[in-house]
Coordinates of C-alpha atoms in Angstrom, one line a residue:
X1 CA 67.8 5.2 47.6
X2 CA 65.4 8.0 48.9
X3 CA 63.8 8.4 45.2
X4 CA 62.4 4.4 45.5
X5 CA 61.4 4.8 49.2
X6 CA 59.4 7.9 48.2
X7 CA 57.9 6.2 45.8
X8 CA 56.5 3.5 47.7
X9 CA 55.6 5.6 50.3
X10 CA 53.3 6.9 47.9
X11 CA 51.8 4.0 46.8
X12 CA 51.2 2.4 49.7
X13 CA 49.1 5.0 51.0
X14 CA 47.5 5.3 47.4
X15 CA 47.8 9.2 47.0
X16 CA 49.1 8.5 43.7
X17 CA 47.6 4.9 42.3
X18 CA 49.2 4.2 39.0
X19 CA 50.9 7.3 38.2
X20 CA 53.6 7.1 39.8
X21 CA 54.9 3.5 37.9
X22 CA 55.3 5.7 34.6
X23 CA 58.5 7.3 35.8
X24 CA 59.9 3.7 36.9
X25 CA 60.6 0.3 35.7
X26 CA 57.8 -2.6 36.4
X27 CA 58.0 -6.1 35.6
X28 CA 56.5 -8.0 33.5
X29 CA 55.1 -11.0 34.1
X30 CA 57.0 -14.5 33.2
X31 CA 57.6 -15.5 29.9
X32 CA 59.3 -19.1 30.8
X33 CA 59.8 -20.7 34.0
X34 CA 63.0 -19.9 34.9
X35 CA 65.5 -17.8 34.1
X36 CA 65.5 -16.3 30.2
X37 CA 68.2 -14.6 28.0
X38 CA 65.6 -12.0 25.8
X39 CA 68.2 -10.6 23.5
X40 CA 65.2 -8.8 21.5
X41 CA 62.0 -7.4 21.7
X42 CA 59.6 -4.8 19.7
X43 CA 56.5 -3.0 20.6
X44 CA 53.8 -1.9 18.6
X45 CA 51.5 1.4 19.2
X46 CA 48.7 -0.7 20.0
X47 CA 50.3 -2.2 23.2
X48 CA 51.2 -5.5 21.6
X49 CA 54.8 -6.2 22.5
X50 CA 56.8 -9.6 21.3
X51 CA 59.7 -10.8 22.4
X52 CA 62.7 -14.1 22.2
X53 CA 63.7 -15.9 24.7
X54 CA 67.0 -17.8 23.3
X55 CA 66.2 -21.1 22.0
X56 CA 62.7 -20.6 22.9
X57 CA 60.6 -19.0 20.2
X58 CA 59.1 -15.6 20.2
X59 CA 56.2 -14.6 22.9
X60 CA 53.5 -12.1 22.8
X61 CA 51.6 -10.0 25.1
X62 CA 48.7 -7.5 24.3
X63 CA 48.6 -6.2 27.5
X64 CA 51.6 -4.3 28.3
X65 CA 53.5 -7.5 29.8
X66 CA 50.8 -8.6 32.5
X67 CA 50.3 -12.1 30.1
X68 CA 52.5 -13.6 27.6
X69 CA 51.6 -16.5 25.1
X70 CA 54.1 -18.1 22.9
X71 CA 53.2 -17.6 19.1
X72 CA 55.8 -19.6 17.4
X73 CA 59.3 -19.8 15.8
X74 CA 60.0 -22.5 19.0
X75 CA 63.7 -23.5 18.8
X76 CA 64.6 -20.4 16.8
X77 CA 67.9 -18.3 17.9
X78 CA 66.3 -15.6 17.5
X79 CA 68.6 -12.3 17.5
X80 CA 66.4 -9.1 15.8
X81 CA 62.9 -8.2 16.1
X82 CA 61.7 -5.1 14.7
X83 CA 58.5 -3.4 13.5
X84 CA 57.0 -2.7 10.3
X85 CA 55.3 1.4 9.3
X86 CA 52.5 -1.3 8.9
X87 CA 52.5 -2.4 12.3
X88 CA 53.5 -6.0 10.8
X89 CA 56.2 -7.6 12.7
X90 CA 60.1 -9.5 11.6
X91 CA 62.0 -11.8 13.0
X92 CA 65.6 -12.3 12.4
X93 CA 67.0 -16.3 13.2
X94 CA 70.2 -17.9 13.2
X95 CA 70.9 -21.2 12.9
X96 CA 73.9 -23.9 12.2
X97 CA 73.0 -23.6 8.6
X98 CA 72.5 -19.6 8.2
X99 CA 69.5 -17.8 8.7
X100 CA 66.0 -17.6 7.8
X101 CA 63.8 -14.3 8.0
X102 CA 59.8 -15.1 9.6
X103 CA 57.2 -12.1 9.0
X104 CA 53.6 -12.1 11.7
X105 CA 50.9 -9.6 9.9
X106 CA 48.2 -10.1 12.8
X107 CA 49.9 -8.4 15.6
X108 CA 52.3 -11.2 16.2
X109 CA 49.7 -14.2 16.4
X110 CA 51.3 -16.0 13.7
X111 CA 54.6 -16.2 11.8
X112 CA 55.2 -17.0 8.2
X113 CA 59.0 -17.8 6.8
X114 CA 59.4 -15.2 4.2
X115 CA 63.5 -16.0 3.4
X116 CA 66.0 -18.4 4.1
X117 CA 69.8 -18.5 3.2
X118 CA 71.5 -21.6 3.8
X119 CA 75.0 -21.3 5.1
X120 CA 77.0 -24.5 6.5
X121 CA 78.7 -24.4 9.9
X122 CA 77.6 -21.5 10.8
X123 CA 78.1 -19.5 14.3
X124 CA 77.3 -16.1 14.1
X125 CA 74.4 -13.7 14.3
X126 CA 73.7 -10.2 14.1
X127 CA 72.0 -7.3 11.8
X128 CA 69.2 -4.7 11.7
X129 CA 66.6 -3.5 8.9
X130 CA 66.0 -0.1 8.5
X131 CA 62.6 0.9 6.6
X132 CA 62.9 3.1 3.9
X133 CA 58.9 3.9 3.3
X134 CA 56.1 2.3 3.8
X135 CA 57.1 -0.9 2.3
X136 CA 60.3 -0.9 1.1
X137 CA 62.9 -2.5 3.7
X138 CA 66.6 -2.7 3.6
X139 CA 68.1 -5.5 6.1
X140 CA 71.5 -6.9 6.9
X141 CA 72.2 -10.4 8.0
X142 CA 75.6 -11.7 9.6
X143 CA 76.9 -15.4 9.1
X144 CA 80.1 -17.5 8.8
X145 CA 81.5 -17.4 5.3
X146 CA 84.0 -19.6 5.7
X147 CA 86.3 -21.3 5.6
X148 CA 87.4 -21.2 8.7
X149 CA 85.3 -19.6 12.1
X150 CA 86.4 -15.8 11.6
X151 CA 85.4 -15.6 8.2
X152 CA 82.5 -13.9 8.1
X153 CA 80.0 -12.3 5.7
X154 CA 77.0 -10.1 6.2
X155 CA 73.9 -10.6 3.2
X156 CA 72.4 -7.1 2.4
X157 CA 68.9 -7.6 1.7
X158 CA 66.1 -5.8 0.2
X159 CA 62.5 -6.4 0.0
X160 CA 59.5 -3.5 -1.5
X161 CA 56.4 -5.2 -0.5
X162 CA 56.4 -4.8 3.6
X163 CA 58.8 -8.0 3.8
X164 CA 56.7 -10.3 2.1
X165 CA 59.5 -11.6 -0.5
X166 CA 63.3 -10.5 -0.4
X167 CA 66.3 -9.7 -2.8
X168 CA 69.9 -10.5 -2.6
X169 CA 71.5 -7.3 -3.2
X170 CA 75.2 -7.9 -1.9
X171 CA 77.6 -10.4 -0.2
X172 CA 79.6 -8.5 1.6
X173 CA 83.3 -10.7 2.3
X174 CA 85.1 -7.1 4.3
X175 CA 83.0 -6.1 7.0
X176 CA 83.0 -8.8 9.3
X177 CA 79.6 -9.0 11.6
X178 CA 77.1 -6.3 10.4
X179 CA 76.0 -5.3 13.5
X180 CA 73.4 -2.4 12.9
X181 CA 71.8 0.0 10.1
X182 CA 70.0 3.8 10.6
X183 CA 68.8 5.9 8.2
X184 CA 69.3 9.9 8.3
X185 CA 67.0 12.2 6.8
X186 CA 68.9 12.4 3.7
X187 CA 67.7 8.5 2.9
X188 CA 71.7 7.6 3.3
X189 CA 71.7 4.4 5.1
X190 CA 74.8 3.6 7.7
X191 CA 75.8 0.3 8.0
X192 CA 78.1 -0.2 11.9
X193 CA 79.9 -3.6 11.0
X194 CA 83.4 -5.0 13.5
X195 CA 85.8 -5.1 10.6
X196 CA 85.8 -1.9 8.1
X197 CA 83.7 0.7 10.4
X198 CA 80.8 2.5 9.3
X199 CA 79.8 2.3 5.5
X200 CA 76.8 4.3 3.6
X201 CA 74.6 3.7 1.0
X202 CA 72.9 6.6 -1.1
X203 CA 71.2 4.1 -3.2
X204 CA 69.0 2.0 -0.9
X205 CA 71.5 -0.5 0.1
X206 CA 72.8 -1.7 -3.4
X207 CA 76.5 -0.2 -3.0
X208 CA 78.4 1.3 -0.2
X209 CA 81.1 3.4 0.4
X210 CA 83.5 3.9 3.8
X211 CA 82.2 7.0 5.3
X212 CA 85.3 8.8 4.7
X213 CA 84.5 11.4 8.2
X214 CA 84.6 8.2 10.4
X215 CA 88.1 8.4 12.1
X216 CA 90.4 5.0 10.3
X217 CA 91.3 2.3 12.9
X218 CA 88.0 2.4 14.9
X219 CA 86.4 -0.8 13.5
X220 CA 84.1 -2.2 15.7
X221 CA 80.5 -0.9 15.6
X222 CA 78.1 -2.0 17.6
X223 CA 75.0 0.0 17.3
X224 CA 74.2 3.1 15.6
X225 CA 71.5 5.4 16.0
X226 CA 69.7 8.6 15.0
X227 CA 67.2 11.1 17.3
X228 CA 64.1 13.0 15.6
X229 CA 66.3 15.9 14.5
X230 CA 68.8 14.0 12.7
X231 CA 71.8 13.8 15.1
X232 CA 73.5 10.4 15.2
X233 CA 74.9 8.6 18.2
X234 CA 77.8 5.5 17.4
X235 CA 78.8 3.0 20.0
X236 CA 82.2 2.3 19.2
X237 CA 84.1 -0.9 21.3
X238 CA 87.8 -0.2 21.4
X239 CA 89.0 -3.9 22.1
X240 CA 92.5 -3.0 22.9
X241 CA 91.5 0.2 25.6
X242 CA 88.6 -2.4 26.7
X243 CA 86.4 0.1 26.8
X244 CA 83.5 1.3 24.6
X245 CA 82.8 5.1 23.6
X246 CA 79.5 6.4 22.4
X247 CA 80.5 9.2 19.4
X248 CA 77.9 11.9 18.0
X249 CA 77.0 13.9 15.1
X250 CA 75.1 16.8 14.9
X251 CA 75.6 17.6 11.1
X252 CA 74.6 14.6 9.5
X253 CA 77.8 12.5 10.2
X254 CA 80.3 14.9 9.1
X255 CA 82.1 15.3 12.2
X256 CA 82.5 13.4 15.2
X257 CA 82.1 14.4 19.2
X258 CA 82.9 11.7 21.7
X259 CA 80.4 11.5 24.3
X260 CA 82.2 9.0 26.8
X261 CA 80.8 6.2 28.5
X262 CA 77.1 6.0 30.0
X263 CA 77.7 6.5 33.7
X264 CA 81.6 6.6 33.5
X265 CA 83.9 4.6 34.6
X266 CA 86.8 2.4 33.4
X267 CA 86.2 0.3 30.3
X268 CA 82.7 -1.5 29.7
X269 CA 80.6 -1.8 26.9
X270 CA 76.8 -0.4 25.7
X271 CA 74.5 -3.6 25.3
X272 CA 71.7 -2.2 24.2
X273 CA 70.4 1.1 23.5
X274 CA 67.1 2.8 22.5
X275 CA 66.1 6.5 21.4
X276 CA 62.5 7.3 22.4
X277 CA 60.0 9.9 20.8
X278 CA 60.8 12.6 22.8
X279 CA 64.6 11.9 22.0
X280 CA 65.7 10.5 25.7
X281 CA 68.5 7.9 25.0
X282 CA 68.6 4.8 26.6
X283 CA 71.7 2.7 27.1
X284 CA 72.0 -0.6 28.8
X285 CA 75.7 -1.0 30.1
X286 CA 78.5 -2.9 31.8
X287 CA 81.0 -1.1 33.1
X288 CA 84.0 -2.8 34.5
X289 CA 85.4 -0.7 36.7
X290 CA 83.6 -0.3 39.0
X291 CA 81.2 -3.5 38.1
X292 CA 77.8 -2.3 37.2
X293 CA 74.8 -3.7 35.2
X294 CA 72.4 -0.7 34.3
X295 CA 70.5 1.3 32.1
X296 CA 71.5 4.9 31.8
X297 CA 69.3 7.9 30.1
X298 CA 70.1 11.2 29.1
X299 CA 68.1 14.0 27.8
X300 CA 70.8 16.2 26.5
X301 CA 72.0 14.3 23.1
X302 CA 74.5 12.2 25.7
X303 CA 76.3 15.2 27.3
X304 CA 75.4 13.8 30.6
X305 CA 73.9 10.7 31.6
X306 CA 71.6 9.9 34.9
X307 CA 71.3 6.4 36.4
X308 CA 67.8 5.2 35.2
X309 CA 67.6 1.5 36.6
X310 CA 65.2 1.9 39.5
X311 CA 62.8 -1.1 39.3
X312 CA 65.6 -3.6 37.5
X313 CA 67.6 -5.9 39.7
X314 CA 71.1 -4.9 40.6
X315 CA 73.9 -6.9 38.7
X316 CA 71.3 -7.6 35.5
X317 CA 72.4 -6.9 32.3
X318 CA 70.0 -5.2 29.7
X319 CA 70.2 -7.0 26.0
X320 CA 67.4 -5.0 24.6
X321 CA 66.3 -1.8 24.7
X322 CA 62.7 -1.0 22.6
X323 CA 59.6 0.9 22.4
X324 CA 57.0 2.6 20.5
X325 CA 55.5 5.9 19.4
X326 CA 53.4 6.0 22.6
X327 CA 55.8 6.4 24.8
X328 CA 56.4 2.9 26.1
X329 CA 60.0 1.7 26.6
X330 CA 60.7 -1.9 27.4
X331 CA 63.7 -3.6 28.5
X332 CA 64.9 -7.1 27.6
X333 CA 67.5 -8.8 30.3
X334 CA 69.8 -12.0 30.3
X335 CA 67.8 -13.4 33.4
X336 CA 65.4 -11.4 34.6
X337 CA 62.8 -11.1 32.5
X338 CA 61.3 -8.0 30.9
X339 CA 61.0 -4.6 32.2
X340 CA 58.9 -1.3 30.6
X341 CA 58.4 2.0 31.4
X342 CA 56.1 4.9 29.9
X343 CA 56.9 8.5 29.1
X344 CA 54.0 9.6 28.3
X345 CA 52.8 13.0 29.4
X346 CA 50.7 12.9 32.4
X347 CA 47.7 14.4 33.2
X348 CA 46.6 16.9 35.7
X349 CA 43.6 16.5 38.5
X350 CA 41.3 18.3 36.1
X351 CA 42.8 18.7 33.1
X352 CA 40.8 17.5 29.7
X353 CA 42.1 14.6 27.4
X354 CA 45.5 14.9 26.3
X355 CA 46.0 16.6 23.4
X356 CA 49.4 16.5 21.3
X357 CA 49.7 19.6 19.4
X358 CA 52.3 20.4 16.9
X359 CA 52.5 23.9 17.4
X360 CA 55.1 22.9 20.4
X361 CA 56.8 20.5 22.7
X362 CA 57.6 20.4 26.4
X363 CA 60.2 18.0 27.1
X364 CA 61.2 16.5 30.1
X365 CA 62.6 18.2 32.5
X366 CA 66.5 17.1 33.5
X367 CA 67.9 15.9 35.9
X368 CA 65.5 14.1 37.1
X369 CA 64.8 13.3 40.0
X370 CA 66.4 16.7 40.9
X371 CA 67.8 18.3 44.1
X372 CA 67.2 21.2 44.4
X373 CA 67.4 22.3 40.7
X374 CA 66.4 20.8 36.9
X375 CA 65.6 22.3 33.5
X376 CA 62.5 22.6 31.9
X377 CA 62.5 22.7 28.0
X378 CA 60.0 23.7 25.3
X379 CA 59.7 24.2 21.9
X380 CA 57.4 27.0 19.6
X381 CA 57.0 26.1 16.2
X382 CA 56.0 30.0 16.3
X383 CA 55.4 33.0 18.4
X384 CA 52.8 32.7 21.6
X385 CA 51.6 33.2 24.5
X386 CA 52.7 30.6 26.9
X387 CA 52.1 30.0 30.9
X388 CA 54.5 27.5 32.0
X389 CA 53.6 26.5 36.1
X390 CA 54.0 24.0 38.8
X391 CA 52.1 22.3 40.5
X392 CA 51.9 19.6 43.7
X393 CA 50.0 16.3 43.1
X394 CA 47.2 17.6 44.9
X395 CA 46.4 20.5 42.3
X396 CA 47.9 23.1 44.0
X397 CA 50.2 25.8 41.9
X398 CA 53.2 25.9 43.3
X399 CA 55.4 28.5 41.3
X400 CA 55.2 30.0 37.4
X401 CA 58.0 29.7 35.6
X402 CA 56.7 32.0 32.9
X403 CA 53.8 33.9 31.4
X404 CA 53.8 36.0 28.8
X405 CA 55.6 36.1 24.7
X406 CA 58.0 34.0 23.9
X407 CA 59.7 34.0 20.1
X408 CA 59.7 30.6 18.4
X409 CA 62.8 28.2 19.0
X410 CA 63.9 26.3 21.9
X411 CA 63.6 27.8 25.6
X412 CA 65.5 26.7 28.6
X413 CA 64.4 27.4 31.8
X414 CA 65.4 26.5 35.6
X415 CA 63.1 25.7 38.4
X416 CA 64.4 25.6 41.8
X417 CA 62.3 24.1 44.5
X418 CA 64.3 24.7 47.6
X419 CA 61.6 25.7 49.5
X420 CA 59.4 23.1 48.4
X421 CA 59.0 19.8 50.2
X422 CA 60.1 16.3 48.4
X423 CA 57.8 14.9 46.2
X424 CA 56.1 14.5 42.8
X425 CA 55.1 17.6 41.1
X426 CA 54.1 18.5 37.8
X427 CA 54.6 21.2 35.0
X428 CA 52.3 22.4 32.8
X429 CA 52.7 24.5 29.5
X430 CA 49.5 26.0 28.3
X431 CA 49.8 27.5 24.8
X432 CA 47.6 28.4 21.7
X433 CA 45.8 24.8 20.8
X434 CA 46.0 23.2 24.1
X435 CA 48.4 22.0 26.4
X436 CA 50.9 19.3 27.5
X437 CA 51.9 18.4 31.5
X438 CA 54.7 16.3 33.1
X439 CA 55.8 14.8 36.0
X440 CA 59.0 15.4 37.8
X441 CA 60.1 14.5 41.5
X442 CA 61.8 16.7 43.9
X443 CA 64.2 14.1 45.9
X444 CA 65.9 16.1 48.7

């Protein structure tokens, strides 16, 4: 691919030394010797990350992924991790007797067991916690009811202090595995389970309701999720098409748009996927026909998709997907370890500290890397002055896209760089109360 060899090209002579890794996957160091199934991990603003390895406890890193150390919960099946608006970490287990809940309050150092239910023979796993303030938590925990294998039941808990101590608020016998929560801006919680669909909760998770827009017969939900200005993205496995379909809302889930399948394709299934601040979505798939093991991103609320896999070894399925209000993204795989990535907005040769003002946002630009056209997008919060311009990685300017009044809203522009060389170039949007640059690469 001419977008990898570009990129090495660039390191090797070191024009670029390590800006150019933002816009790729790297790998992390080793957590185990050999090779690792890492079906969770979460990542705190502070560039602490944890993840599990199977079977093998939870790990640590406070260096972006270039060290781990083990921290405890060895043994544990592991299946959720997820971080607190405290910055205080949880830990989801399984085990052949239910499940047990563990809670770390020093950056992931040490874990405490903060609940345990005690379910015989069981086999299954699954469930999310959403967080409803600053401490109060709503959590949903998958196990076999009994008594036979397919009976299952999913515990909807509650806790008000950060996770420190739990409620039972339900046993729910109907929905088979809860598989994920999110919470719109209305407080409503959604709950994605295999057998009865997607359910909502207007009182924080102590009764629920079908959600009567959700088309009948489409049971199994395997993750849902919600971008920054509320529109909602369901990933819905239809066992008898074999083939999953990701489903959006714009209006706060009363209608439904399908979006199709990350990187088309016949039949397959979204692993994994992961919404970051500057609401890309991140999917890690396997689509059947043809084969393929990937994660796919798109900038445009899943209207298109663009393969986003550079840096991850072909044929390696993605089980996690996670990052953190910086702009880090990592990747958790079934055997190769764990990958990140940053989105962060890049500097200039020359430019001063990077400030993030809330009067707008520049997002990036799509498709990318692009050929010989993308889309630049921005957002006023109000009326300005704006100079939006181009610029090669030596400093040069290569082109302005604007200058001048713009109204407030969302602006779309194109850049063309057909008479520009390949490369890395960045945009730059200068506006009242600073300014905000990105990178994009022109891959002819």
């Amino acid at each position: 691919m001419y977008y990898r060899g570009l990129f090495l090209l660039f390191l090797m002579t070191g024009l670029l030394g390590g800006i150019a890794a933002q816009d790729l996957w790297q790998p992390t160091s080793n957590l185990i010797s050999g090779e690792a199934y890492i079906p969770a991990l979460a990542a705190g603003d502070g560039g602490t990350v944890v993840a599990t390895v199977w079977g093998s406890g939870v790990f640590r890193s406070a260096d972006r992924g270039s060290s781990w150390t083990r921290t405890g919960l060895n043994g544990q099946l592991v299946y959720d991790l997820t971080v607190t608006p405290r910055n205080h970490y949880l830990a989801f287990a399984t085990h052949n007797s239910g499940y047990r809940i563990y809670r770390s309050t020093d950056d992931g150092l040490t874990w405490n067991q903060v609940y345990s239910a005690t379910h015989t023979n069981n086999w299954f796993n699954g469930g999310e916690a959403v967080f409803l303030g600053q401490d109060t938590i709503v959590a949903i925990a998958s196990f076999t009811l009994g008594p036979t294998l397919g009976d299952i039941g999913v515990d909807v808990l509650r806790s008000v202090d950060g996770g420190a101590s739990w409620q039972l608020l339900s046993l729910q016998a109907s929905w088979g595995i809860g598989n994920s929560l999110c919470l719109l801006k209305n407080g409503t919680i959604l709950a994605g389970t295999s057998h009865s669909g997607i359910l909502q909760s207007a009182n924080k998770g102590v009764s629920w309701q079908s959600l009567s827009s959700w088309p009948p017969g489409m049971g199994y939900i395997s993750l849902i999720r919600r971008n920054s200005k509320g529109h909602i993205f369901v990933c819905h496995n239809n066992a008898a098409a074999n083939r999953e379909m990701i489903f959006r809302s714009i209006d706060g889930g009363a209608s439904w748009q399908t979006t199709g399948m990350p990187g088309g394709g016949n039949g397959g299934e979204v692993e994994a996927m992961y919404i970051d601040p500057q609401d890309r979505i991140y999917a890690g798939v396997i689509k059947y026909g043809p084969r393929e093991m990937a994660i796919y991103a798109s900038q445009n609320d899943g209207v298109s998709w663009e393969f986003f896999n550079d840096g991850i070894p072909t044929d390696t399925i993605v089980y996690a997907l996670n990052g953190n209000r910086t702009g880090e993204v990592y990747a958790g795989t079934g055997g190769a370890g764990v990958y990140w990535h940053s989105t962060a907005t890049t500097a200039l040769p020359g430019d001063p500290p990077a400030a993030y003002p809330a009067a707008f946002e520049l997002a990036q630009n799509y498709p990318n890397p692009f050929n010989p056209e993308t889309r630049i997008s921005f957002v006023l919060r109000e009326s300005a002055s704006i100079n939006l311009s181009i610029y090669a990685i030596t400093g040069e300017k290569v082109a302005v896209l604007a200058n001048g009044l713009f109204p407030a809203g969302r602006h779309d522009l194109a850049f063309v760089g057909r008479d520009l060389p390949s490369g890395i170039y960045f945009y730059r949007l200068s506006a009242p109360g600073g300014t905000l640059s990105k990178k994009m690469i022109l891959a002819k």
